[in-house]
CSV table of C-alpha atoms and ligand atoms in Angstrom, one decimal:
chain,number,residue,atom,x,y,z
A,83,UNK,CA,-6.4,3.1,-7.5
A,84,UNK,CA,-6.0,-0.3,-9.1
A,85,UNK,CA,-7.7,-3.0,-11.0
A,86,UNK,CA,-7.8,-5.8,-8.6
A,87,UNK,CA,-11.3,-5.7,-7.0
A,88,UNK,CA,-13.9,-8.3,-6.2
A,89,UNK,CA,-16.3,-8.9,-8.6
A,90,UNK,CA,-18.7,-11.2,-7.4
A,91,UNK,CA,-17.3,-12.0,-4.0
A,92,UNK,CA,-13.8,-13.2,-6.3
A,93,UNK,CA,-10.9,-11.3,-6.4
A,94,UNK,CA,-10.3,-10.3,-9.9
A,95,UNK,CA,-7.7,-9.0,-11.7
A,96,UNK,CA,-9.1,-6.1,-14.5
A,97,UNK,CA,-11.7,-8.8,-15.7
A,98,UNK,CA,-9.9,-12.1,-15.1
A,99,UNK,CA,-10.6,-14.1,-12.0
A,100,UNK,CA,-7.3,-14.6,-9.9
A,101,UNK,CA,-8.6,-18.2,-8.9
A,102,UNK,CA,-8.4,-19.1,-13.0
A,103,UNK,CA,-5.1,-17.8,-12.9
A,104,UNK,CA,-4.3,-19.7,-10.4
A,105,UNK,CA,-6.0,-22.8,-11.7
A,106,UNK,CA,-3.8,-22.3,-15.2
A,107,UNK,CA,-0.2,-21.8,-13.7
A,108,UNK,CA,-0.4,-23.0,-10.1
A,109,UNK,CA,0.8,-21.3,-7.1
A,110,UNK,CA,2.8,-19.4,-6.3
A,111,UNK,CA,2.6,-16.4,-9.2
A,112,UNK,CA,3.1,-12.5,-9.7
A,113,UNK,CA,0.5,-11.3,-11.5
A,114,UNK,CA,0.6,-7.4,-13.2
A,115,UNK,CA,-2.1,-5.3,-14.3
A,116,UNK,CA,-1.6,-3.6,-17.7
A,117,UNK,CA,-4.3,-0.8,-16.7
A,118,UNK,CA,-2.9,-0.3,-13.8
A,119,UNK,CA,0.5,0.4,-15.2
A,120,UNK,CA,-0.6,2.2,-17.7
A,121,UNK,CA,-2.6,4.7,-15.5
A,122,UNK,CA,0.2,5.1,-13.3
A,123,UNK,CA,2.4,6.1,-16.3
A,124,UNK,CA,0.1,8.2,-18.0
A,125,UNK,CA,0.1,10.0,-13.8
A,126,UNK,CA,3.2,11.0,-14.1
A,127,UNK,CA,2.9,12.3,-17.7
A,128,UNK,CA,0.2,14.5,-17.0
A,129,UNK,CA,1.9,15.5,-14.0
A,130,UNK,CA,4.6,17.3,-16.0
A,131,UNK,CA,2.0,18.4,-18.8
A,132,UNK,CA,3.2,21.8,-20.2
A,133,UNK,CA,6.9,21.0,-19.2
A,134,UNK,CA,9.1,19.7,-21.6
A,135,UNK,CA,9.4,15.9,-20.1
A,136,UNK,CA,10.3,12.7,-20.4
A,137,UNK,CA,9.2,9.8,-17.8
A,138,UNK,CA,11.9,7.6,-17.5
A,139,UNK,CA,10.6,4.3,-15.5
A,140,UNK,CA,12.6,2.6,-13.3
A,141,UNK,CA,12.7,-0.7,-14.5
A,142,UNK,CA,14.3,-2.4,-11.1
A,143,UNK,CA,11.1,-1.9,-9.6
A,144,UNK,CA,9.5,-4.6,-12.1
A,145,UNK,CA,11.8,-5.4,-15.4
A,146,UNK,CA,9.8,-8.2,-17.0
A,147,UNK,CA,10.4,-7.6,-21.0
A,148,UNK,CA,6.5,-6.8,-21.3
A,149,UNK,CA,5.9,-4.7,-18.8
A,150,UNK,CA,9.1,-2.6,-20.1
A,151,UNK,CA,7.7,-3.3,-23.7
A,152,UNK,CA,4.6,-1.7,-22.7
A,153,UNK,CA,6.6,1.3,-20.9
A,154,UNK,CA,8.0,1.8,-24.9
A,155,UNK,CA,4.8,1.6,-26.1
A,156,UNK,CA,3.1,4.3,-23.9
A,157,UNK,CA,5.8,6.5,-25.0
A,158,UNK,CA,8.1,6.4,-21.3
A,159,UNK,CA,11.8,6.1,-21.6
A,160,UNK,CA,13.3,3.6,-18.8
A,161,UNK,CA,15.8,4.2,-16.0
A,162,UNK,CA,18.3,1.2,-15.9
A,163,UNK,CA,21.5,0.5,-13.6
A,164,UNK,CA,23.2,-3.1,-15.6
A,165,UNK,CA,23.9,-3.8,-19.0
A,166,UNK,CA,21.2,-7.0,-17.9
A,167,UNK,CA,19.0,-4.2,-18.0
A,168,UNK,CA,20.2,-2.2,-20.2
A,169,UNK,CA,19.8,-4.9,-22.8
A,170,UNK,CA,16.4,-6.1,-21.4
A,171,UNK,CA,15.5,-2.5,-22.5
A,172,UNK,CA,16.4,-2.6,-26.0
A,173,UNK,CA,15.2,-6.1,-26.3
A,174,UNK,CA,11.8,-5.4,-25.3
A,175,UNK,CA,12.0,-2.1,-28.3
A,176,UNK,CA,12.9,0.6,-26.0
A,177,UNK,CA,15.0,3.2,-28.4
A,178,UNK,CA,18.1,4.0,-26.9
A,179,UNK,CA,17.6,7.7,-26.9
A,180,UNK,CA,15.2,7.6,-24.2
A,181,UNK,CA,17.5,5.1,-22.4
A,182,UNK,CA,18.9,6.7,-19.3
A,183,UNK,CA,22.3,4.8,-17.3
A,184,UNK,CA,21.7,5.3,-13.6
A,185,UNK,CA,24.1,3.6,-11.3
A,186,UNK,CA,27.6,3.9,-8.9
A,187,UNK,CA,29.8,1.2,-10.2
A,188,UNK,CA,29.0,1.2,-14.7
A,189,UNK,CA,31.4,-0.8,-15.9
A,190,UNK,CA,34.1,0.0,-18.9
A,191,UNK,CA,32.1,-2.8,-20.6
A,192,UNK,CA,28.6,-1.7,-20.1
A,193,UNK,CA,29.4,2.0,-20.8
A,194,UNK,CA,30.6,0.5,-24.1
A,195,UNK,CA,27.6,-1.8,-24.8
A,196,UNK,CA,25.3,1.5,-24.1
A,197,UNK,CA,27.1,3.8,-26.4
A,198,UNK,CA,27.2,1.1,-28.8
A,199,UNK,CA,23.6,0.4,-28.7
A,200,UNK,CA,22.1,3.8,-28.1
A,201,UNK,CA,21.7,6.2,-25.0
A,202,UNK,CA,20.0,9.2,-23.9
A,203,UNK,CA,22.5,10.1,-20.9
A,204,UNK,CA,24.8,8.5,-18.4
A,205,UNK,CA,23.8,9.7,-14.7
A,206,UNK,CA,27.6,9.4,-13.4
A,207,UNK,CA,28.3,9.2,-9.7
A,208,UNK,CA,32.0,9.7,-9.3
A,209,UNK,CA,35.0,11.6,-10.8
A,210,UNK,CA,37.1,8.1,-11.7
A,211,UNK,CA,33.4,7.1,-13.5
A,212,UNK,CA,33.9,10.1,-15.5
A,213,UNK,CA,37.2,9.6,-16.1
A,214,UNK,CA,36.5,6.0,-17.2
A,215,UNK,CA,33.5,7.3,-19.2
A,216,UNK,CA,35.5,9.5,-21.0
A,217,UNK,CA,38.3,7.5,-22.1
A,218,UNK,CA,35.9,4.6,-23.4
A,219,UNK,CA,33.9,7.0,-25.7
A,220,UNK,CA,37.2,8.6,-27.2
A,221,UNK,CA,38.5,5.1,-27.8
A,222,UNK,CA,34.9,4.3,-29.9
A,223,UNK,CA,35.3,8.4,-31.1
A,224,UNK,CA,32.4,9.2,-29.3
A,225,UNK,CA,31.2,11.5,-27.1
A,226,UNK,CA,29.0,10.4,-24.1
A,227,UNK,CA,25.9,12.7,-22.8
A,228,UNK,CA,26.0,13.0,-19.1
A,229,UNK,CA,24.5,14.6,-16.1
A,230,UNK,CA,26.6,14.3,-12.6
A,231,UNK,CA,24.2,12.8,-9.5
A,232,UNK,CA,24.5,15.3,-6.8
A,233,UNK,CA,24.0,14.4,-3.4
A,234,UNK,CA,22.2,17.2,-2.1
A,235,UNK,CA,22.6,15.9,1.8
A,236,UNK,CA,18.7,16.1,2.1
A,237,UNK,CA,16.6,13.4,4.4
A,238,UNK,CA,14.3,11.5,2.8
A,239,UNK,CA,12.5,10.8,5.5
A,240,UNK,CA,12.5,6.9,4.5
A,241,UNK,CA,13.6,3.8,5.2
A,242,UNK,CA,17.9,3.8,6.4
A,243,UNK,CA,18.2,1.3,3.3
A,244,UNK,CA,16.2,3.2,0.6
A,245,UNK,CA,17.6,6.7,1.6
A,246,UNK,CA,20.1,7.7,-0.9
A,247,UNK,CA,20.6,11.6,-0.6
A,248,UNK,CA,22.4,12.0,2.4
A,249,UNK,CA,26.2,12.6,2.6
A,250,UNK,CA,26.8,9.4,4.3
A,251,UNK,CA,25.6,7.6,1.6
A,252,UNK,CA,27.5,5.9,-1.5
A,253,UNK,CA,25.7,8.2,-4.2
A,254,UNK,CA,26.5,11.3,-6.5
A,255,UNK,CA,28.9,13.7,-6.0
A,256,UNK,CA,28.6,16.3,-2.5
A,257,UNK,CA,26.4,19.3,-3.9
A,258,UNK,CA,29.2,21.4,-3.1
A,259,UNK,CA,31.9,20.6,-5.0
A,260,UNK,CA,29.4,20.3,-8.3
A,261,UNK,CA,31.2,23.3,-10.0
A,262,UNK,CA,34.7,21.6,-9.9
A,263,UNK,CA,33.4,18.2,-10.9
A,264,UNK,CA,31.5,20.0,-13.6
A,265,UNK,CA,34.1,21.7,-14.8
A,266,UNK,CA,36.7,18.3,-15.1
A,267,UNK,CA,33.8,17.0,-17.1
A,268,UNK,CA,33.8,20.0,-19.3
A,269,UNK,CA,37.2,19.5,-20.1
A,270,UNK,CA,37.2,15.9,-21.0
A,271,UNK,CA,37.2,14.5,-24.6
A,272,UNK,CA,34.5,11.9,-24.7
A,273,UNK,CA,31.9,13.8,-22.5
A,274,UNK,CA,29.2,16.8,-23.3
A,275,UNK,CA,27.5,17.6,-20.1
A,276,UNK,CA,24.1,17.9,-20.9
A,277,UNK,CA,22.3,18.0,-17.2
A,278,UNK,CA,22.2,17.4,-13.6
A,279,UNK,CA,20.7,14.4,-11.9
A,280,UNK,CA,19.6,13.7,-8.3
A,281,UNK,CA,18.0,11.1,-6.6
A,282,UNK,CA,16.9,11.0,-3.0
A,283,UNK,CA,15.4,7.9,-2.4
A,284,UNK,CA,12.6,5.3,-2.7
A,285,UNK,CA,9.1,4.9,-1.1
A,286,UNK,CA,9.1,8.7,0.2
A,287,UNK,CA,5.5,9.8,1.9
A,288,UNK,CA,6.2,13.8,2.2
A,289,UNK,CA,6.8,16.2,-0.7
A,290,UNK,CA,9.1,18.3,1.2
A,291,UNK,CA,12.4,16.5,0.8
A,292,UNK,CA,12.1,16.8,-3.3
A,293,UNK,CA,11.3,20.0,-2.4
A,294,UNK,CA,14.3,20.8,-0.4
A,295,UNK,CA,16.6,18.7,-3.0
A,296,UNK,CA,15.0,20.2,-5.9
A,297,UNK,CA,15.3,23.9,-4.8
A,298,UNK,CA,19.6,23.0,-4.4
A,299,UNK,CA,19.6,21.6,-7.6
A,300,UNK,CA,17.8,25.0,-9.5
A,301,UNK,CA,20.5,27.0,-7.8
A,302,UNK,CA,22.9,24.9,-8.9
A,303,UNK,CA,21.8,25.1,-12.6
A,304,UNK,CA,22.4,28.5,-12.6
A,305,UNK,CA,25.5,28.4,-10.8
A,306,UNK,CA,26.7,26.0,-13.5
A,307,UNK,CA,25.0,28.5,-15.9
A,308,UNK,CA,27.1,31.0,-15.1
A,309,UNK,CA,30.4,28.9,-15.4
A,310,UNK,CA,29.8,28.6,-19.1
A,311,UNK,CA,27.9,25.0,-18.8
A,312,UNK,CA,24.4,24.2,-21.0
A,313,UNK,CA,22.2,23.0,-18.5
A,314,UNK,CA,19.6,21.6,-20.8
A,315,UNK,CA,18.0,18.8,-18.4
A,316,UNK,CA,17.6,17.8,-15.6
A,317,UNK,CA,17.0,14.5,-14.2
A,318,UNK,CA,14.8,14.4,-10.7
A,319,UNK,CA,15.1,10.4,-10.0
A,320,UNK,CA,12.1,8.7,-8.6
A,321,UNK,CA,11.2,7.7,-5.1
A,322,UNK,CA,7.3,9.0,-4.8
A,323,UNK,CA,5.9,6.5,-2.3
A,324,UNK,CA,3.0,4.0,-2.3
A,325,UNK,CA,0.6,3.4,0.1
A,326,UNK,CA,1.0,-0.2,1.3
A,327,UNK,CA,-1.4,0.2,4.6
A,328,UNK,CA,-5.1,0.8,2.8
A,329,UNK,CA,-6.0,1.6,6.4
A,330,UNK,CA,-3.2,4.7,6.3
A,331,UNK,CA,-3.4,8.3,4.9
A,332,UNK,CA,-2.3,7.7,1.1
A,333,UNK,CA,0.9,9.6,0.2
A,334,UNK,CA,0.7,12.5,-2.0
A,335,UNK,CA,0.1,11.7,-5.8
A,336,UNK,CA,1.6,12.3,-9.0
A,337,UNK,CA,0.2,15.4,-9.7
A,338,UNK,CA,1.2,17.2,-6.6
A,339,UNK,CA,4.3,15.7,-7.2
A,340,UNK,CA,4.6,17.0,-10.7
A,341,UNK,CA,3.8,21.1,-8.8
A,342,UNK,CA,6.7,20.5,-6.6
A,343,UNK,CA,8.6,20.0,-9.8
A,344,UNK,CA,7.1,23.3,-11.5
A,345,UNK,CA,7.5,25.2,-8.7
A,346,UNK,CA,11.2,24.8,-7.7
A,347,UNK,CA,12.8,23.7,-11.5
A,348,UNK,CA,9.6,24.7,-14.2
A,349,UNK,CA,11.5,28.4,-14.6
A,350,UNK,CA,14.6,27.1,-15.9
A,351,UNK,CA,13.8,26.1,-19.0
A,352,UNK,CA,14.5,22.7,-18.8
A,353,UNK,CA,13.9,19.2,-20.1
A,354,UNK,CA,12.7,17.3,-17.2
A,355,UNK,CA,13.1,13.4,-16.6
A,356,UNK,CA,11.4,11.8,-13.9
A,357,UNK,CA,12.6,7.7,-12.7
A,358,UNK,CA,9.5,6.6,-11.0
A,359,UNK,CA,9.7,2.9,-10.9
A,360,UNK,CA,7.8,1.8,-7.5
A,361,UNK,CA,4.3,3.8,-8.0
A,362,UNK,CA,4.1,3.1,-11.7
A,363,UNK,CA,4.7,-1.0,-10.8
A,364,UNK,CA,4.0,-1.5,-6.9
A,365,UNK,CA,0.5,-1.1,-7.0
A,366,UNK,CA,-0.4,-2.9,-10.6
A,367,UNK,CA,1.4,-6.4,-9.0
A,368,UNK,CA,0.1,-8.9,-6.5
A,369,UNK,CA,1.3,-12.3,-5.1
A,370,UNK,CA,-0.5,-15.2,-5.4
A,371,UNK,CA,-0.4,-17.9,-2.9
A,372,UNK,CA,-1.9,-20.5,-1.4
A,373,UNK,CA,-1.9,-21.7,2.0
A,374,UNK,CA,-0.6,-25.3,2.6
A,375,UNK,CA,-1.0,-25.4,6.3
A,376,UNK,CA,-3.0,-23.8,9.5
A,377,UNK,CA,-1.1,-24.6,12.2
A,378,UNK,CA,-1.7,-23.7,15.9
A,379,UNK,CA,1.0,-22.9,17.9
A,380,UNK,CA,1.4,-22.6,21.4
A,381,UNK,CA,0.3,-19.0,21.5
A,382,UNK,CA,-0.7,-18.7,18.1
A,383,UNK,CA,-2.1,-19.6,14.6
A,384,UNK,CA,0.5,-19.9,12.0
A,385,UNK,CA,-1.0,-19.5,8.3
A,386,UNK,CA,1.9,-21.5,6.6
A,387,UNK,CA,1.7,-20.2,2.5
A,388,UNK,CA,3.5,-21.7,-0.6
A,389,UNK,CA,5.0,-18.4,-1.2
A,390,UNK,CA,8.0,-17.3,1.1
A,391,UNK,CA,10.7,-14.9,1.9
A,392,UNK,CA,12.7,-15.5,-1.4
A,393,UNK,CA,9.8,-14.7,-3.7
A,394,UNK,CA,8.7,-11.5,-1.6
A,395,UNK,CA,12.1,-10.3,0.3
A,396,UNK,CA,10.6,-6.8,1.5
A,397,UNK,CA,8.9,-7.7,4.8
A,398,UNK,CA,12.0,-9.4,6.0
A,399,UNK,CA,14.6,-7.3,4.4
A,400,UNK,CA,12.9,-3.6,5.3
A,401,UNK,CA,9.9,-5.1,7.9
A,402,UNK,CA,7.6,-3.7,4.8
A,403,UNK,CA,4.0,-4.1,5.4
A,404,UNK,CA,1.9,-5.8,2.7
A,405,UNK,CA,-1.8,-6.1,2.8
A,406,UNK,CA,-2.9,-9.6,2.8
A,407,UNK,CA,-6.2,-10.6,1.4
A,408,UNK,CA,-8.2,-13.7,0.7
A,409,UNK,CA,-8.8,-14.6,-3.5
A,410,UNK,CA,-12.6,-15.1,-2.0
A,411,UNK,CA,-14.4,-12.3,-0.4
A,412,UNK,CA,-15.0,-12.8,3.1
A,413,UNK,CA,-18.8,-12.3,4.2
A,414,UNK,CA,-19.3,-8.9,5.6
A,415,UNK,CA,-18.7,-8.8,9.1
A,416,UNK,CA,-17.2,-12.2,9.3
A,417,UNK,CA,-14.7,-12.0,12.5
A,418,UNK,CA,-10.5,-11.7,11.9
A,419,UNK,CA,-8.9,-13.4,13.7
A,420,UNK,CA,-4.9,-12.3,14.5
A,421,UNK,CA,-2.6,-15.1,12.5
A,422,UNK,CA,1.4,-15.2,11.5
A,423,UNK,CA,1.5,-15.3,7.6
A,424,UNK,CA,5.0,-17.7,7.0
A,425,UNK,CA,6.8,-19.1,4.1
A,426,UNK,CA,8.5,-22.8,4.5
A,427,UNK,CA,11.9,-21.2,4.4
A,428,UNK,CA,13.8,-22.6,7.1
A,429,UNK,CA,14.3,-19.9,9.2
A,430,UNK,CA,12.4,-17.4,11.4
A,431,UNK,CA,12.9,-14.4,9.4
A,432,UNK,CA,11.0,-15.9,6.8
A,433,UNK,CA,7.3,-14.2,8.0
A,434,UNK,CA,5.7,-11.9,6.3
A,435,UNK,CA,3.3,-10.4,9.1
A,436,UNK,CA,2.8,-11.1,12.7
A,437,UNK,CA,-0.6,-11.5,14.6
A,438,UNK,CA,-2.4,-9.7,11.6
A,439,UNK,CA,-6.3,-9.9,11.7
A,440,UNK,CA,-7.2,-12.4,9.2
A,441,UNK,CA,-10.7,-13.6,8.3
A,442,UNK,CA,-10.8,-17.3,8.7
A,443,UNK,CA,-8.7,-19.2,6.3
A,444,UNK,CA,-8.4,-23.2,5.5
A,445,UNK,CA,-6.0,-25.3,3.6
A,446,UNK,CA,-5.9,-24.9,-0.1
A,447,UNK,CA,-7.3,-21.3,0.1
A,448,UNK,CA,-5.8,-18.6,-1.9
A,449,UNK,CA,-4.6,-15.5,-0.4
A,450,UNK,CA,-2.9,-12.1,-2.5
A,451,UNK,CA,-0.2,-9.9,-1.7
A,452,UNK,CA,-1.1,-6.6,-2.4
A,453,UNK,CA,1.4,-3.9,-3.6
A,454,UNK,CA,3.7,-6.6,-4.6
A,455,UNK,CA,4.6,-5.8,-8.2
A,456,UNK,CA,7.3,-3.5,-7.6
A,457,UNK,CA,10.2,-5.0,-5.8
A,458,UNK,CA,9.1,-8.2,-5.8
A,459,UNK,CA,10.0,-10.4,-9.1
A,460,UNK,CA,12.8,-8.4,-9.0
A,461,UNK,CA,14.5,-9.4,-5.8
A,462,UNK,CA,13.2,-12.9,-5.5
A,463,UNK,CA,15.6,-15.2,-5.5
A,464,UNK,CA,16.0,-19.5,-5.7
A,465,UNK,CA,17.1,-20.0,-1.7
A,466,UNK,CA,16.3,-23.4,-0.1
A,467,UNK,CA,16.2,-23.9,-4.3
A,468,UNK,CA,12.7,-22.7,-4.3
A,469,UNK,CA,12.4,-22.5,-8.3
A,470,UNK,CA,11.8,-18.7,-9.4
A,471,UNK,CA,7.9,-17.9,-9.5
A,472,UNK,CA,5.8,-17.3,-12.6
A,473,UNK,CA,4.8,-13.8,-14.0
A,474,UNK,CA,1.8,-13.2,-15.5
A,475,UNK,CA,0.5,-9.9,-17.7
A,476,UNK,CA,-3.6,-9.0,-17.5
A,477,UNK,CA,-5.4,-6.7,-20.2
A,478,UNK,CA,-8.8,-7.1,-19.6
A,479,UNK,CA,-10.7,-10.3,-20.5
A,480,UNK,CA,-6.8,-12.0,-21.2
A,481,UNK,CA,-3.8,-13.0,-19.2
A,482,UNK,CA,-0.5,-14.5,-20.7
A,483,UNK,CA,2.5,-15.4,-18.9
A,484,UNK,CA,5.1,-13.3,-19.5
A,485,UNK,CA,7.9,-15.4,-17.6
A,486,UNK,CA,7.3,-19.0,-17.0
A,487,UNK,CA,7.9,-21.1,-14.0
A,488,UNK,CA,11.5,-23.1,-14.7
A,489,UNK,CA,10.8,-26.9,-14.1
A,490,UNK,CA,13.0,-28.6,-11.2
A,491,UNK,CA,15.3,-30.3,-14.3
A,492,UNK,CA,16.1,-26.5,-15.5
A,493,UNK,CA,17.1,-25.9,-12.1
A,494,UNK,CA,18.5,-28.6,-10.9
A,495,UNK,CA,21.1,-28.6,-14.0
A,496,UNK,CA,21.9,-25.3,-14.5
A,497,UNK,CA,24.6,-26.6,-11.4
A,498,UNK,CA,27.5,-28.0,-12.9
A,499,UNK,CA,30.2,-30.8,-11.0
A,500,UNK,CA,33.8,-30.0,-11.7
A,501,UNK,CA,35.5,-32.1,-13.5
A,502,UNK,CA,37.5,-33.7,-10.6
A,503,UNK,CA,34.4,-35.1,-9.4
B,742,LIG,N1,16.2,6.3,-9.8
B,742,LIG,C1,17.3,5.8,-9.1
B,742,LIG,C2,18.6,6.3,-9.4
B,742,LIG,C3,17.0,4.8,-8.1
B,742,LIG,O1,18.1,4.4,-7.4
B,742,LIG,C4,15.7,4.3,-7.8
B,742,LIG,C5,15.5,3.3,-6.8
B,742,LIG,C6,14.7,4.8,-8.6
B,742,LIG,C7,15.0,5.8,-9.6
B,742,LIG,C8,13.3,4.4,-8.5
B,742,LIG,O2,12.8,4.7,-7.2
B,742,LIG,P1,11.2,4.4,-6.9
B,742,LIG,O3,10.4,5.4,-7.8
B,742,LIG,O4,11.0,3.0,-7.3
B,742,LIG,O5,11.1,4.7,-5.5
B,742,LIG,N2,14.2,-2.5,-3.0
B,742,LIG,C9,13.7,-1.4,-2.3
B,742,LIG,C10,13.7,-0.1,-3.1
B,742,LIG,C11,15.0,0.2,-3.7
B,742,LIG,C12,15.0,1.5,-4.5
B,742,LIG,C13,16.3,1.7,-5.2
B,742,LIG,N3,16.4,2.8,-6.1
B,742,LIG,C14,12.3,-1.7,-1.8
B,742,LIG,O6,11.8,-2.8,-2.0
B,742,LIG,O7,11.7,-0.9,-1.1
């Protein structure tokens, strides 16, 4: 469920018409719900009611400083993979206890910045991280809380690029050799193992695979039990799916998510931490845009938008499907017609759906992306210098903008010539 609904026969967002949005801070925009998020959080936390817990959102889904300020402020701690967002965090008054560090390549530096700023754990992927790890908190005459990311070679069942538990890819360490990684870590000077971590992958539609991955990792803990370690928490990652296709089956929700968890880990005794970052954002964002042109092609009708492939990459990077409706509601029965929605990028892959039915659409119309808030800002980027898009925050009857458009000037100067020239 979400908050964007006609009221009226205009697409609203909570109680603020998308069209006065518009109207205020021109096309294109992302625009966030702060119900929306908020219910999605508050999901996951009742999910793991009863169960010592922590909800740790994953803030690359959507990382604007108030929608991670109002993560803090509902009580979540954050999931974050760069000292940019590491910092982000703290800026926008997360503590750094419930700070987790996900991530294969941390650098010396940012392991320093975290330790020196606060953190709840390091998720460490590699034996050489750990190593690193180690050294830099003895140098600062720390010691650094980790988990180890296993790789529990389980199929997500996802998309080849969002997958992330399989041997093949770059992630955690193989499942089997846990105990002798483990027991390096034990023995090194600036770490306290404090937990295991996995991670499977993103957008997943079946419970199974956590299942199957979360069933390894109880065995593990008491393997690592046995060998002497304190296996106080343990970290599940994130990766519950969304459902982008209103006309498909939904994928399971939170809180049959959250009796997977119970069921294979809610014996042990442990502190749970969950990184959901795509169902607590993906569904509370849309995309605003507006069409410049219809054009008819040969065998076609081309709906040509103001919003394009570098503000929304996920239909041309993973062929992701995106609902697409119009800011007015059509009339009831009105007929779709089948229409390409394109960006003005200049080149092909730069279409966000082909021949999808469309009610009839004119120049100037406003159309929204659904499903667009995690993912989205995130990965947008300036190509064919295309000036990043606006974000803007709902609560109710109010809207702010909680990262403004840059003007051309910004842009155009942030370039530099060198001094030869
Ligand atoms: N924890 C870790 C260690 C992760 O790598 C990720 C996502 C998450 C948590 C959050 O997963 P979520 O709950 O959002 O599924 N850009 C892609 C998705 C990449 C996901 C990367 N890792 C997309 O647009 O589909």
């Amino acid at each position: 469920m979400d908050h964007f609904q006609y009221h009226q026969g205009q697409l609203q967002a909570e109680e603020v018409p998308i069209a006065e949005i518009a109207a205020a801070v021109g096309t294109p925009f992302y625009v966030y719900s702060t119900a929306t998020l908020t219910r999605h959080y508050r999901l996951f936390d009742e999910a793991l009611a009863g169960m010592d817990h922590l909800v740790c959102y994953a803030m690359k889904a959507c990382g604007n400083l108030a929608v991670v300020a109002l993560m803090a402020r509902l009580g979540a701690g954050v999931d974050v993979v760069s000292m940019g967002e590491y910092l982000k965090a703290r800026a926008a008054g997360m503590p750094g206890e419930r700070i987790v560090f996900s991530g294969v390549g941390k650098t010396r530096e940012e392991m320093r910045v975290a330790l020196e700023g606060g953190i709840r754990q390091f998720n460490v992927e590699s034996e050489p991280e750990m190593r690193a790890l180690s050294e830099v908190a003895s140098a600062m005459g720390r010691v650094a809380p980790i988990t180890i990311r296993v790789n529990p070679d389980v199929d997500a069942r996802t998309h080849e690029k969002i997958a992330t538990g399989k041997k093949e890819n770059k992630f955690g360490i193989p499942i089997g050799r846990a105990r002798e990684v483990y027991a390096e870590a034990a023995a090194l000077p600036g770490l306290e193992v404090v937990g295991i971590d996995v991670h499977i992958g993103s957008q997943l539609t079946e419970l199974a695979p956590f299942g199957a991955a979360y069933a390894k990792v109880a065995e593990l803990t008491g393997l690592l039990r046995a060998d002497g370690h304190d296996i106080r928490r343990l970290d599940l990652g994130g990766g519950l799916g969304i459902p982008y296709e209103r006309s498909n089956s939904a994928p399971p929700q939170p809180v049959e998510y959250g009796e997977v968890i119970r069921r294979s880990v809610g014996h042990l005794g442990c502190e749970i931490e969950i990184e959901p970052g795509r169902l607590i954002a993906g569904n509370a964002g849309l995309l605003v845009s507006r069409v410049i042109y219809v054009k008819e092609g040969e065998d076609r009708r081309f709906l040509i938008l103001d919003a394009a492939m570098n503000d929304l990459i996920r239909p041309a990077m993973y062929a992701a499907h995106h609902d697409v409706v119009p800011v007015i509601e059509p009339a009831a029965g009105v007929e779709q017609l089948p229409a390409d929605l394109v960006g003005p990028v200049c080149e092909t892959g730069d279409t966000f759906a082909r021949q999808r039915p469309m009610p009839p659409l004119a120049e100037g119309d406003l159309v929204a992306f659904r499903s667009a808030g995690a993912y989205g800002a995130v990965m947008a980027s300036e190509y064919n210098a295309r000036p990043l898009i606006p974000e803007v925050l709902v609560d109710g009857h109010q809207f702010a903008v909680i990262r403004a458009r840059p003007s051309y000037d910004e842009m155009v100067n942030r370039d530099t010539l060198p001094p030869w020239m």
